[in-house]
Amino acid sequence: MASVYSMILAGEIPGRFLWRDDVAAAFLDIRPLTPGHTLVVPLAEVDHWTDLDSATAEHLMGVAHAVANALSASFSYRRIGQMIAGFEVPHTHLHVFGVNSMADFDFASADESADAGELDRIAEVLRAALHSAGHAPIPE
């Protein structure tokens, strides 16, 4: 059975994409820890991140870095955090999100009912920041 992320990547479930190329995609988390919380995933369905080939792992980190810079340019967080937990969905995914303290890393604080309109607005802001930084693989 395909993971929910594979279903999003295939267009079977909608996603608010910030990035998509031939290796990876980045889209907003619908249960954000903080506004702008983005998931960076490989197109290939690989459960555990240590099973990725090194080129894909490096590429994911590059995409996460670009997203982190867009978050930093768009919001006033003290830091941009990243986490690979891997328990929620059996498809490698990097969480990239703004943080003001270590408490922001707690999934128990995720927004279970994030406003769809606000997620759309945030996606537009982050796409614009990525575009302004010279990144091209951003869907319109």
CSV table of N, CA, C and O in Angstrom, one decimal, residues 21 73 92:
chain,number,residue,atom,x,y,z
A,21,ASP,N,10.9,18.5,-7.7
A,21,ASP,CA,11.8,18.3,-8.8
A,21,ASP,C,11.8,16.8,-9.1
A,21,ASP,O,10.9,16.1,-8.6
A,73,ALA,N,13.3,34.0,6.1
A,73,ALA,CA,13.0,35.2,5.5
A,73,ALA,C,11.6,35.7,5.6
A,73,ALA,O,11.3,36.9,5.5
A,92,THR,N,10.3,8.3,4.2
A,92,THR,CA,11.2,9.3,4.7
A,92,THR,C,10.7,10.7,4.6
A,92,THR,O,10.2,11.0,3.5
